[in-house]
Amino acid sequence: MTKTTLVNCPECGKPVIWGEESPHRPFCSKRCQQLDFGGWATESFSIPGENVFLDEESDDSTRH
């Protein structure tokens, strides 16, 4: 007997079977997957940390 693992869709919270029958896992649907991707693409979501890019002014002063 195989144990069924359920996870909650990170976008809407609906239970999703973690397996081949759920091609968009951990999302319940393509729509929820695209909504989440859109949040990252528009920078609505972010991971805290230090800025790794130099400001334009700082960048100009370091060029030789």
PDB file of N, CA and C in Angstrom, residues 35-47:
ATOM      1  N   LEU A  35      -0.027  32.539 -11.088  1.00  0.00           N
ATOM      2  CA  LEU A  35      -0.189  33.651 -10.142  1.00  0.00           C
ATOM      3  C   LEU A  35       1.051  33.782  -9.260  1.00  0.00           C
ATOM      4  N   ASP A  36       1.567  32.668  -8.785  1.00  0.00           N
ATOM      5  CA  ASP A  36       2.769  32.688  -7.953  1.00  0.00           C
ATOM      6  C   ASP A  36       3.968  33.198  -8.758  1.00  0.00           C
ATOM      7  N   PHE A  37       4.137  32.695  -9.970  1.00  0.00           N
ATOM      8  CA  PHE A  37       5.243  33.142 -10.821  1.00  0.00           C
ATOM      9  C   PHE A  37       5.140  34.638 -11.090  1.00  0.00           C
ATOM     10  N   GLY A  38       3.919  35.123 -11.318  1.00  0.00           N
ATOM     11  CA  GLY A  38       3.717  36.554 -11.554  1.00  0.00           C
ATOM     12  C   GLY A  38       4.149  37.395 -10.364  1.00  0.00           C
ATOM     13  N   GLY A  39       3.919  36.894  -9.159  1.00  0.00           N
ATOM     14  CA  GLY A  39       4.363  37.602  -7.959  1.00  0.00           C
ATOM     15  C   GLY A  39       5.870  37.746  -7.906  1.00  0.00           C
ATOM     16  N   TRP A  40       6.574  36.685  -8.280  1.00  0.00           N
ATOM     17  CA  TRP A  40       8.049  36.758  -8.303  1.00  0.00           C
ATOM     18  C   TRP A  40       8.517  37.658  -9.450  1.00  0.00           C
ATOM     19  N   ALA A  41       7.884  37.536 -10.616  1.00  0.00           N
ATOM     20  CA  ALA A  41       8.306  38.314 -11.787  1.00  0.00           C
ATOM     21  C   ALA A  41       8.129  39.813 -11.586  1.00  0.00           C
ATOM     22  N   THR A  42       7.095  40.203 -10.856  1.00  0.00           N
ATOM     23  CA  THR A  42       6.865  41.626 -10.602  1.00  0.00           C
ATOM     24  C   THR A  42       7.538  42.101  -9.317  1.00  0.00           C
ATOM     25  N   GLU A  43       8.319  41.215  -8.718  1.00  0.00           N
ATOM     26  CA  GLU A  43       9.061  41.488  -7.485  1.00  0.00           C
ATOM     27  C   GLU A  43       8.144  41.812  -6.311  1.00  0.00           C
ATOM     28  N   SER A  44       6.917  41.258  -6.335  1.00  0.00           N
ATOM     29  CA  SER A  44       6.032  41.371  -5.182  1.00  0.00           C
ATOM     30  C   SER A  44       6.553  40.514  -4.034  1.00  0.00           C
ATOM     31  N   PHE A  45       7.244  39.437  -4.388  1.00  0.00           N
ATOM     32  CA  PHE A  45       7.878  38.564  -3.409  1.00  0.00           C
ATOM     33  C   PHE A  45       9.369  38.851  -3.452  1.00  0.00           C
ATOM     34  N   SER A  46      10.030  38.722  -2.335  1.00  0.00           N
ATOM     35  CA  SER A  46      11.481  38.875  -2.333  1.00  0.00           C
ATOM     36  C   SER A  46      12.071  38.094  -1.179  1.00  0.00           C
ATOM     37  N   ILE A  47      13.336  37.800  -1.281  1.00  0.00           N
ATOM     38  CA  ILE A  47      14.069  37.129  -0.228  1.00  0.00           C
ATOM     39  C   ILE A  47      14.976  38.173   0.390  1.00  0.00           C
TER      40      ILE A  47
END
